[in-house]
mmCIF file of C-alpha atoms and ligand atoms in Angstrom:
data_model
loop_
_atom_site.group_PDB
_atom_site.id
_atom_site.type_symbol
_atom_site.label_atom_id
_atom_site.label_comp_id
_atom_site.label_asym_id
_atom_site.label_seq_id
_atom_site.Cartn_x
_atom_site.Cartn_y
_atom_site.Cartn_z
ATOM 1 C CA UNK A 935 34.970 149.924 113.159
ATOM 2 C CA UNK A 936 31.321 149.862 115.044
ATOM 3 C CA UNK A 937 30.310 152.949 114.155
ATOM 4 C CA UNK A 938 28.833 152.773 118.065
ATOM 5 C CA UNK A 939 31.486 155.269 119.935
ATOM 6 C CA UNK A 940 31.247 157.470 122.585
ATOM 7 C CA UNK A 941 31.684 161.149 122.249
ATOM 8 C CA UNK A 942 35.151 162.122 122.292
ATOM 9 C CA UNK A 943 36.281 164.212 125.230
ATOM 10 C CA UNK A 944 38.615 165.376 123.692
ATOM 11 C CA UNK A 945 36.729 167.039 121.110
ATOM 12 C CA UNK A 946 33.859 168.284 123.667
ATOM 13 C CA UNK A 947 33.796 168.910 127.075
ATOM 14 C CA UNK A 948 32.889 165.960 129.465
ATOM 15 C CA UNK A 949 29.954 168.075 130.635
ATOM 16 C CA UNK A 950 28.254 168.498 127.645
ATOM 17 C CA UNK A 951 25.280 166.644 126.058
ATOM 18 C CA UNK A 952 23.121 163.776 127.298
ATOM 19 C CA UNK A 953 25.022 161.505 130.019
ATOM 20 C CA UNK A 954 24.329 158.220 128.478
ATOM 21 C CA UNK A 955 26.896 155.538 129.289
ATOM 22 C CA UNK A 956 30.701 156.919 128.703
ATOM 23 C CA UNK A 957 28.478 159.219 126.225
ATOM 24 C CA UNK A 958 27.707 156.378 124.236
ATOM 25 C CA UNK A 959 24.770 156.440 121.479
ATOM 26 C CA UNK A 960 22.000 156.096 123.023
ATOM 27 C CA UNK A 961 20.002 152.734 121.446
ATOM 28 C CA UNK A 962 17.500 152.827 119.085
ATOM 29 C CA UNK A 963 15.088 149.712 117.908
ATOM 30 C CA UNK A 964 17.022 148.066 115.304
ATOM 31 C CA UNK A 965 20.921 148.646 116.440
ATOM 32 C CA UNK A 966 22.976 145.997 115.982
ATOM 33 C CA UNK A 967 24.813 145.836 119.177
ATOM 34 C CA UNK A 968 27.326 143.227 120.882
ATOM 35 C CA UNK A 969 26.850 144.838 124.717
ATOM 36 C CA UNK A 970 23.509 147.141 125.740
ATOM 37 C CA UNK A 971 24.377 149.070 128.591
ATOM 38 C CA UNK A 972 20.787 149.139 130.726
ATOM 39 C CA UNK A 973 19.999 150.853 133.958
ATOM 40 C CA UNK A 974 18.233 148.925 136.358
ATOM 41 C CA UNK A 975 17.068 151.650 139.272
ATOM 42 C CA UNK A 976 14.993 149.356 141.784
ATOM 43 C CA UNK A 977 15.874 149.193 145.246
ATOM 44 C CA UNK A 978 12.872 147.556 146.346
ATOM 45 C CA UNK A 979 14.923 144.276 147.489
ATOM 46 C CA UNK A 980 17.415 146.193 149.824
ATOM 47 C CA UNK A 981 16.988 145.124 153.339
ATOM 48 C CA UNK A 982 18.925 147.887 154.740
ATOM 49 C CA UNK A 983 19.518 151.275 153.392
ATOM 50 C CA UNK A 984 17.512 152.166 149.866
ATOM 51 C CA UNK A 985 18.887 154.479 147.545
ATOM 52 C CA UNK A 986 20.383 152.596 144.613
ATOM 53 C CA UNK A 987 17.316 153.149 142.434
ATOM 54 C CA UNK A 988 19.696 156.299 141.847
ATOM 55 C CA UNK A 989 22.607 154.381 141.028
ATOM 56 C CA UNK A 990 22.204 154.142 137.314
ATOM 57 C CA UNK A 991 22.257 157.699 136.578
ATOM 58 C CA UNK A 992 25.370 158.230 139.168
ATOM 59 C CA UNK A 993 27.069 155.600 137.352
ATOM 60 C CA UNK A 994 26.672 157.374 134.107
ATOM 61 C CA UNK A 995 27.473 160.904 135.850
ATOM 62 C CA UNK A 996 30.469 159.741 136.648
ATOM 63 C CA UNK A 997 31.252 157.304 133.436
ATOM 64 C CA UNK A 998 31.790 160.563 131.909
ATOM 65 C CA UNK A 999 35.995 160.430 133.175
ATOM 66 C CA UNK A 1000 36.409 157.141 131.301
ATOM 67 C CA UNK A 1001 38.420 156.614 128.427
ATOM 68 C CA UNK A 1002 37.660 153.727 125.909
ATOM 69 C CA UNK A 1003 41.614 152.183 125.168
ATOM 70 C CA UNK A 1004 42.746 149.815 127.780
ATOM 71 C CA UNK A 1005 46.411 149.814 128.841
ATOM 72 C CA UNK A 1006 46.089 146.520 130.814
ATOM 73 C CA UNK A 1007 44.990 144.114 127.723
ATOM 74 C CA UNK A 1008 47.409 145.755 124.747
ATOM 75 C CA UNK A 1009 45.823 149.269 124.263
ATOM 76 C CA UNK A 1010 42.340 147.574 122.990
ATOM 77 C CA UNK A 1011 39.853 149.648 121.965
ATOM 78 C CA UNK A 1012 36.682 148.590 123.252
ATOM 79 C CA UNK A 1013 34.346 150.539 121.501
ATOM 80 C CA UNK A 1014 36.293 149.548 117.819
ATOM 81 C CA UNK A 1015 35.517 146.006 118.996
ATOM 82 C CA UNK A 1016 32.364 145.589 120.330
ATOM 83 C CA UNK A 1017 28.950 147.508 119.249
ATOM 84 C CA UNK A 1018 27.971 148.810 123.008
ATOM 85 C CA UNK A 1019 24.997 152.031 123.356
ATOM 86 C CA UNK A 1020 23.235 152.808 126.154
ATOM 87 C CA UNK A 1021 19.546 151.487 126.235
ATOM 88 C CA UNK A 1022 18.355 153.482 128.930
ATOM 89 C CA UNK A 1023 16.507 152.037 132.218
ATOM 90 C CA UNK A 1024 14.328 149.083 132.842
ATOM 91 C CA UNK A 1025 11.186 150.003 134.339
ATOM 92 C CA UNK A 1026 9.974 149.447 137.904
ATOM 93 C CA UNK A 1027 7.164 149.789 140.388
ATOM 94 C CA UNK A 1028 8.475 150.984 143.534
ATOM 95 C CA UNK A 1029 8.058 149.562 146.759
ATOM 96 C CA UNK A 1030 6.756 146.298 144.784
ATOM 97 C CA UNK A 1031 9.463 143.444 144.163
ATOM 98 C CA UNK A 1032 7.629 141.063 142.364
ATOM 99 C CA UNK A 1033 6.148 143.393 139.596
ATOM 100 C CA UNK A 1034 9.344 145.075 139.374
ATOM 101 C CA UNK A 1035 11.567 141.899 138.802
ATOM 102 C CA UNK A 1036 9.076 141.056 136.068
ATOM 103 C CA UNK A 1037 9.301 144.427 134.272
ATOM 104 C CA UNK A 1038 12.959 143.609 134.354
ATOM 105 C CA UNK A 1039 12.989 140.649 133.174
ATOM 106 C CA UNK A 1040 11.277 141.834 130.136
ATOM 107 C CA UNK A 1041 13.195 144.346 129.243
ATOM 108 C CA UNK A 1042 16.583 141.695 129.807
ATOM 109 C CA UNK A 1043 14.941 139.635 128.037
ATOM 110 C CA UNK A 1044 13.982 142.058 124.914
ATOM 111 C CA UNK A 1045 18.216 142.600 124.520
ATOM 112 C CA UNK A 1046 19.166 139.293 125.328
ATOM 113 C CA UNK A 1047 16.447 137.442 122.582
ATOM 114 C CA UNK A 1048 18.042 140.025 119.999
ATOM 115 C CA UNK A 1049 21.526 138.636 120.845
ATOM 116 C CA UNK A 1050 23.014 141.030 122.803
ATOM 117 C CA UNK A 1051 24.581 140.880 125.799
ATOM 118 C CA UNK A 1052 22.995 142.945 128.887
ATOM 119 C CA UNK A 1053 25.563 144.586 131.138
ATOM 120 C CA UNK A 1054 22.819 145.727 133.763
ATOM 121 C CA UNK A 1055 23.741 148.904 136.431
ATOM 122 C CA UNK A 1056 21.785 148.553 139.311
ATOM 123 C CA UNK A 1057 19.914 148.533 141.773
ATOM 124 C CA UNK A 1058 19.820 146.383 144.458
ATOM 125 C CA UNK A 1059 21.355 142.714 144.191
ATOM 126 C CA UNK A 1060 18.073 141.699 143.826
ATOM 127 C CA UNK A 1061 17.933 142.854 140.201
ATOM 128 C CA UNK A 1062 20.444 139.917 139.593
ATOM 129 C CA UNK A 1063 17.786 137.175 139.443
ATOM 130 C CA UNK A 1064 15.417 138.520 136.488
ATOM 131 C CA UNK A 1065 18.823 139.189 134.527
ATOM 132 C CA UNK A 1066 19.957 135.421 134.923
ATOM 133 C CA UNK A 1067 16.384 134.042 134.335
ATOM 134 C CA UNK A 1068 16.439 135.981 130.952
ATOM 135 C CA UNK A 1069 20.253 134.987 129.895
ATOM 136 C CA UNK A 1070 19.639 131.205 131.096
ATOM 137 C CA UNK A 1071 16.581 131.113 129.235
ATOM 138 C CA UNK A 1072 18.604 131.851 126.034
ATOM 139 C CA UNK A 1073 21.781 130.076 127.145
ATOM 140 C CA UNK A 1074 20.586 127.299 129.666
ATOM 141 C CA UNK A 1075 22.476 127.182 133.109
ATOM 142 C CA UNK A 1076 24.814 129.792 133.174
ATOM 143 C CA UNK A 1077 28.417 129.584 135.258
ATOM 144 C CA UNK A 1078 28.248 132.882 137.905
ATOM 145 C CA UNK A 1079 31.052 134.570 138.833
ATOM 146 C CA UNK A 1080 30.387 136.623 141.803
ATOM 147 C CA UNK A 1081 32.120 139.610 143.684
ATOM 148 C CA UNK A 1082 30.513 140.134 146.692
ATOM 149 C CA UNK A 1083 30.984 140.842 150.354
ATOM 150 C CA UNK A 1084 28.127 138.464 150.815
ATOM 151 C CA UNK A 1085 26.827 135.340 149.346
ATOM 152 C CA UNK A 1086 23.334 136.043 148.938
ATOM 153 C CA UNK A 1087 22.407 133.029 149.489
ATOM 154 C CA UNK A 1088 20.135 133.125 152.520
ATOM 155 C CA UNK A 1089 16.710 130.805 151.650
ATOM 156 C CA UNK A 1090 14.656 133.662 153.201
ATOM 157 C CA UNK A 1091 14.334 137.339 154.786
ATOM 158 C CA UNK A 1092 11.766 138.655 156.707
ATOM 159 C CA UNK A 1093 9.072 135.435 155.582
ATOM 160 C CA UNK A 1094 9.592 135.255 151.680
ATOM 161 C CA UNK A 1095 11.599 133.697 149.084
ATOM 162 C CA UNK A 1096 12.457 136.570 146.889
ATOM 163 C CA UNK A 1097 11.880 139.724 149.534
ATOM 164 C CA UNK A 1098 15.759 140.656 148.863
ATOM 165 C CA UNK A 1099 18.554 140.835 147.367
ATOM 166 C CA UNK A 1100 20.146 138.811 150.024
ATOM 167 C CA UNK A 1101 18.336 135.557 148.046
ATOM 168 C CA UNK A 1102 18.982 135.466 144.086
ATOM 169 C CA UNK A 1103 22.068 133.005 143.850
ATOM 170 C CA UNK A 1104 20.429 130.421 145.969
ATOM 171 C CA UNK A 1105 16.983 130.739 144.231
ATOM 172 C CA UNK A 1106 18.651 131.064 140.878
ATOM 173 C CA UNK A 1107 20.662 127.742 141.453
ATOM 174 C CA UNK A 1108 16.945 125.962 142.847
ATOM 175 C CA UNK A 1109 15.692 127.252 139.423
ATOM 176 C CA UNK A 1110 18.648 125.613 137.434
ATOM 177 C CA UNK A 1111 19.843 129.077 135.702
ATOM 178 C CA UNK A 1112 23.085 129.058 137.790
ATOM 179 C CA UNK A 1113 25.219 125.610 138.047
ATOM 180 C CA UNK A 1114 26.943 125.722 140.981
ATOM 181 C CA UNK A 1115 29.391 122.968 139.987
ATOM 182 C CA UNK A 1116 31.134 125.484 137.760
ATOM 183 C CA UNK A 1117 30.570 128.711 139.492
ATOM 184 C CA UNK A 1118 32.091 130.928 141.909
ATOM 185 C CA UNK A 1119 31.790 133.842 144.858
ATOM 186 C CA UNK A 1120 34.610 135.993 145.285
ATOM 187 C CA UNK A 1121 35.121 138.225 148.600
ATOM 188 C CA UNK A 1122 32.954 136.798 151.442
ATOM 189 C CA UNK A 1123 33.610 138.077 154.989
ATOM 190 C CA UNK A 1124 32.559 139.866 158.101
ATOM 191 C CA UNK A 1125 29.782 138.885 160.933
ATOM 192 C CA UNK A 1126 27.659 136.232 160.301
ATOM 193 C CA UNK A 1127 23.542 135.934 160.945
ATOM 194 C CA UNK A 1128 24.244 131.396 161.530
ATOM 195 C CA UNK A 1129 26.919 129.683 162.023
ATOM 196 C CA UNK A 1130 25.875 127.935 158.312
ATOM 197 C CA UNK A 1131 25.847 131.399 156.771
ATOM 198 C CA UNK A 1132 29.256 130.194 154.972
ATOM 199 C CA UNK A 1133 28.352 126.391 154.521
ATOM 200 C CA UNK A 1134 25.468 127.420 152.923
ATOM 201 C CA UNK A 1135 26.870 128.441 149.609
ATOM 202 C CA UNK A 1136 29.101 125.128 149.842
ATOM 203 C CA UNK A 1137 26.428 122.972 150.165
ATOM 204 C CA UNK A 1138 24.801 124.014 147.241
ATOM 205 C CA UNK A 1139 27.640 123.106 145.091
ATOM 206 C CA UNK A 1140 29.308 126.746 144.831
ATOM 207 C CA UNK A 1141 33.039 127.373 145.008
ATOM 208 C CA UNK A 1142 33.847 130.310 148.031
ATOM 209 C CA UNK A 1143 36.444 132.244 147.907
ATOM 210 C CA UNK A 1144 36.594 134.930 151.398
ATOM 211 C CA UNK A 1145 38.244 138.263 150.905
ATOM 212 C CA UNK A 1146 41.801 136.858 153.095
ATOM 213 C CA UNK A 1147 41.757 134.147 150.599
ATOM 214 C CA UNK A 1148 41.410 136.454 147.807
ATOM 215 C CA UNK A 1149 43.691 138.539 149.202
ATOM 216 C CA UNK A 1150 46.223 135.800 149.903
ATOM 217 C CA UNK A 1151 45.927 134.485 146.568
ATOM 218 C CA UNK A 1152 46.548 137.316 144.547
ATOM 219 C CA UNK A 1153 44.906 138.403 140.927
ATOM 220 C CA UNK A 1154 46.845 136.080 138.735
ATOM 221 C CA UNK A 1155 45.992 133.014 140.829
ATOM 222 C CA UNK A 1156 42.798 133.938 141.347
ATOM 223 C CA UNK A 1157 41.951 134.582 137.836
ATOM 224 C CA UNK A 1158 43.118 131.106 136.806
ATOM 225 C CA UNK A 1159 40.664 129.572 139.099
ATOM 226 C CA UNK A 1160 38.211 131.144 138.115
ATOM 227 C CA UNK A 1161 38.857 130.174 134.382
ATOM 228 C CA UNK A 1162 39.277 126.472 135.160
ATOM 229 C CA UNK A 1163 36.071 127.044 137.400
ATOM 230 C CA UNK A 1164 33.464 128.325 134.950
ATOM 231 C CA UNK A 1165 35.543 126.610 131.193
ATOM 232 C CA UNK A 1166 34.078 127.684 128.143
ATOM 233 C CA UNK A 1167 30.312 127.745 130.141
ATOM 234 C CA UNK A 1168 28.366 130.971 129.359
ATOM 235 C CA UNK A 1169 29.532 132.865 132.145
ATOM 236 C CA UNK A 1170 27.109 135.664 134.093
ATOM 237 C CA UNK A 1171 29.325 137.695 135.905
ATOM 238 C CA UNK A 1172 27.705 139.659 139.192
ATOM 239 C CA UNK A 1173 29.651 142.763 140.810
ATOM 240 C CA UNK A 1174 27.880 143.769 144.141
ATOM 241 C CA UNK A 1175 30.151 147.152 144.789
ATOM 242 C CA UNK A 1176 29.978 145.822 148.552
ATOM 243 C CA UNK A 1177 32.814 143.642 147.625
ATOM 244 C CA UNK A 1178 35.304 146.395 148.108
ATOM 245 C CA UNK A 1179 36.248 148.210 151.480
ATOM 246 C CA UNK A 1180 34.309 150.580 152.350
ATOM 247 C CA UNK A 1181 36.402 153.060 152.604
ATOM 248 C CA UNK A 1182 36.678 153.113 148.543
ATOM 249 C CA UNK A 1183 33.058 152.221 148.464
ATOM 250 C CA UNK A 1184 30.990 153.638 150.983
ATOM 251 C CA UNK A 1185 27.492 154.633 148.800
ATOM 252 C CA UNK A 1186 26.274 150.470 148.536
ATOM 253 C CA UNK A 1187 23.160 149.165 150.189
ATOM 254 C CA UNK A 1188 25.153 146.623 152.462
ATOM 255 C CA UNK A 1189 28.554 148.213 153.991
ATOM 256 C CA UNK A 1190 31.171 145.484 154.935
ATOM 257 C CA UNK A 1191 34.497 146.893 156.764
ATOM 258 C CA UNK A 1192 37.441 145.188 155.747
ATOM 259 C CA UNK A 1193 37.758 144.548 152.154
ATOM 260 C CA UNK A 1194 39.954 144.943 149.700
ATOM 261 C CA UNK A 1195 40.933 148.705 148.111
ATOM 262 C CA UNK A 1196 39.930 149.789 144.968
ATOM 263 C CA UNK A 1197 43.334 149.084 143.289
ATOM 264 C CA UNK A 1198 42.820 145.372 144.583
ATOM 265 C CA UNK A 1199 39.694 145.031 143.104
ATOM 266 C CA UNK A 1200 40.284 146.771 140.133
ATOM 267 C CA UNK A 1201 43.575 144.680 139.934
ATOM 268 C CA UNK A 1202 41.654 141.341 139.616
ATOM 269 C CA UNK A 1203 39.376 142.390 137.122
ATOM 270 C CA UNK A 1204 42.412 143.268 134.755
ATOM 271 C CA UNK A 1205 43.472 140.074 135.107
ATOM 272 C CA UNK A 1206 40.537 138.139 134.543
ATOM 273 C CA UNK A 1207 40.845 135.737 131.571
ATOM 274 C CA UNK A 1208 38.460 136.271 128.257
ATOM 275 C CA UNK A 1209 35.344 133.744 128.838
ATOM 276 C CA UNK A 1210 31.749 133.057 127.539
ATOM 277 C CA UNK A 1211 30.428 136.139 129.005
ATOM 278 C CA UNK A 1212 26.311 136.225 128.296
ATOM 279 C CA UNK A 1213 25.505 138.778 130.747
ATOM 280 C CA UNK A 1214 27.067 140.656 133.646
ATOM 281 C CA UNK A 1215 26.362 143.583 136.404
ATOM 282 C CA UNK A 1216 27.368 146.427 138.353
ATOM 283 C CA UNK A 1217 24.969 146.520 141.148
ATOM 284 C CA UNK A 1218 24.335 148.126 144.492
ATOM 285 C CA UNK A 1219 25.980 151.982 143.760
ATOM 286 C CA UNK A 1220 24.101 154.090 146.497
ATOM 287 C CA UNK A 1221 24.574 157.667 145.537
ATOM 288 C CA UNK A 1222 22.455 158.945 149.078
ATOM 289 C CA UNK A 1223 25.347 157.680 150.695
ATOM 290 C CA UNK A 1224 28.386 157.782 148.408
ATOM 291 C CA UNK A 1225 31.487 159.529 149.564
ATOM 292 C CA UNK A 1226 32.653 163.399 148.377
ATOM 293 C CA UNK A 1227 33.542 163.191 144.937
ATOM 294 C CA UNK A 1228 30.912 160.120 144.181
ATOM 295 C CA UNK A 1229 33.394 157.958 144.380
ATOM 296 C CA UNK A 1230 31.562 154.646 144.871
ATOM 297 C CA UNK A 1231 29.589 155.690 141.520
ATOM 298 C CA UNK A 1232 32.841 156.748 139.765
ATOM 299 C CA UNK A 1233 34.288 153.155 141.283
ATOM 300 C CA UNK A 1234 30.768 151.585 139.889
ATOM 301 C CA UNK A 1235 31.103 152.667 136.146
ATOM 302 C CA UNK A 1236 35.180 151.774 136.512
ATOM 303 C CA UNK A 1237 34.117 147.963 137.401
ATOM 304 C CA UNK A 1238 31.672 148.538 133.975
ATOM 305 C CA UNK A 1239 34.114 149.647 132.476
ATOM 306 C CA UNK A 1240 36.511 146.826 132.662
ATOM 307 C CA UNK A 1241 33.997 144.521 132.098
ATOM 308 C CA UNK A 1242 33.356 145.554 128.722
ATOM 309 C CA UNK A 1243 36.873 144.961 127.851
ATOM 310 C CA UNK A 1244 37.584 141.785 128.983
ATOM 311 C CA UNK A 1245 33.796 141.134 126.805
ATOM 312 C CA UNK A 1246 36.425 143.036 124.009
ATOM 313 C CA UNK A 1247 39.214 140.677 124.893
ATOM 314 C CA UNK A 1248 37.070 137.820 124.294
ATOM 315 C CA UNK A 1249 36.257 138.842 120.855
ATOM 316 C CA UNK A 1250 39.492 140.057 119.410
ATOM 317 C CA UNK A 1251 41.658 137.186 120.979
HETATM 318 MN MN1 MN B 1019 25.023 141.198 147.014
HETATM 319 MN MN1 MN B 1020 26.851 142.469 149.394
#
């Protein structure tokens, strides 16, 4: 037993009390976690549409209408397995990138150097790159695997290196904390800015998987791929909320018509073999532009959600 659970709906009203995480404790110095839970609210690396500083909180607004047993991997109980809170935000500066990466990084870094793994709600994609500098720093070069409508792996917007989120995963494999050999992006499509925009992510070693070949494949096939891609590596797994249609999704920074539903998504996640997971986030959840019934945010804190279990998976198997 953890002793870290979330309040029990059915004891209280969803609506009550602080909205931390799925109502999880909130952290205090000392706890003895396996998973912190930290908001990341800095949208100062979106090169469209801002907004997702208010993601975090409309992630946990909505976490509120999750349950913690899993049906999909034998009725595990997450919060029986793993020692998860909620350890509030990261600070940042707004408007400034660079400070505000840093301040991140710290705070990643102040869960991570404890031994606990950071499952960071964002924020911008950008907000990716101080998380795998802190796990890689603990870990060395982590495997990424990456859901995303995009590869983010442009070398440059608008004259600098790290000016957006459209950048981390190629400066985070030119700083050796990703290794491409064993890492993967999951869901690329749409218009491109080059004609390279794909070959790109190739020829820096990556495996790409588009959203008709994910789509083709199906979850089961797709999950073993991605096991034999990333082995027993420490794994960071990145979930840019852009990944799914629109439609299902329509509060993210970077809307991309055409991808997969919810279900889909949802679908390969469930499916995902247990791996070294060292870190992992939920980034991009817009509320400014989310749909009635925030159901990009409610989508945002469902991805969470099944990330912690297959984390649980991992550590019950
Ligand atoms: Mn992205
Ligand atoms: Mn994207």
């Amino acid at each position: 037993m953890s002793g870290f659970l979330p309040v029990d709906s059915l004891d209280s009203p969803r609506f009550v009390g602080l909205p931390t995480f799925m109502r999880l404790p909130l952290a205090q110095p000392g706890d003895a976690l396996d998973v912190a839970i930290i908001g990341v609210p800095c949208d100062s690396g979106s090169p469209y549409r801002t907004g997702s500083r208010l993601g975090p909180n409309a992630v946990r607004q909505m976490s509120v209408m999750l349950r913690p047993i899993s049906p999909y991997r034998d009725h595990i109980s997450v919060f029986e397995t793993l020692r998860v809170a909620d350890a509030g935000d990261a600070n940042v500066v707004p408007g400034y990138l660079m400070e505000s990466l840093e301040k991140i990084e710290e705070s990643l870094s102040s869960l991570v150097d404890l031994g606990i793994i950071p499952l960071a709600i964002g924020g911008d994609h950008s907000i990716a790159l101080p998380a795998i500098r802190s796990v890689a720093r603990k870990h060395g070069p982590v495997s990424l695997v990456h859901f995303d409508s995009h590869a983010d792996t442009w070398n440059s917007y608008f004259g600098g290196k790290e000016h957006s989120a459209g950048t981390p995963f190629r400066r985070g494999v030119e700083e050796r904390l990703i290794d491409p050999a064993t890492s993967i992006q999951i869901g690329m499509r749409g218009s491109l800015f080059r004609a390279d925009d794909v070959s790109q992510s190739l020829d820096l070693g990556y495996d790409v998987v588009t959203t008709d070949e994910t789509l083709a494949l199906g979850p089961e096939k797709l999950a073993e791929r991605i096991a034999a891609r990333v082995g027993d590596n420490p794994v960071y797994i990145t979930y840019d909320l852009d990944f799914v249609d629109p439609a299902f999704a329509p509060g993210v920074g970077t809307p991309e018509a055409g991808g997969p539903t919810s279900r889909e998504a949802l679908a390969i996640l469930r499916a995902m073999k247990p791996m070294n997971i060292v870190g992992c986030d939920v980034v991009e959840t817009n509320p400014t532009f989310d749909g009635p019934g925030q159901i990009t945010a409610l989508l945002g804190a469902t991805v969470a959600l099944e990330l912690l279990t297959l984390i649980a998976a991992g550590r019950s198997a």
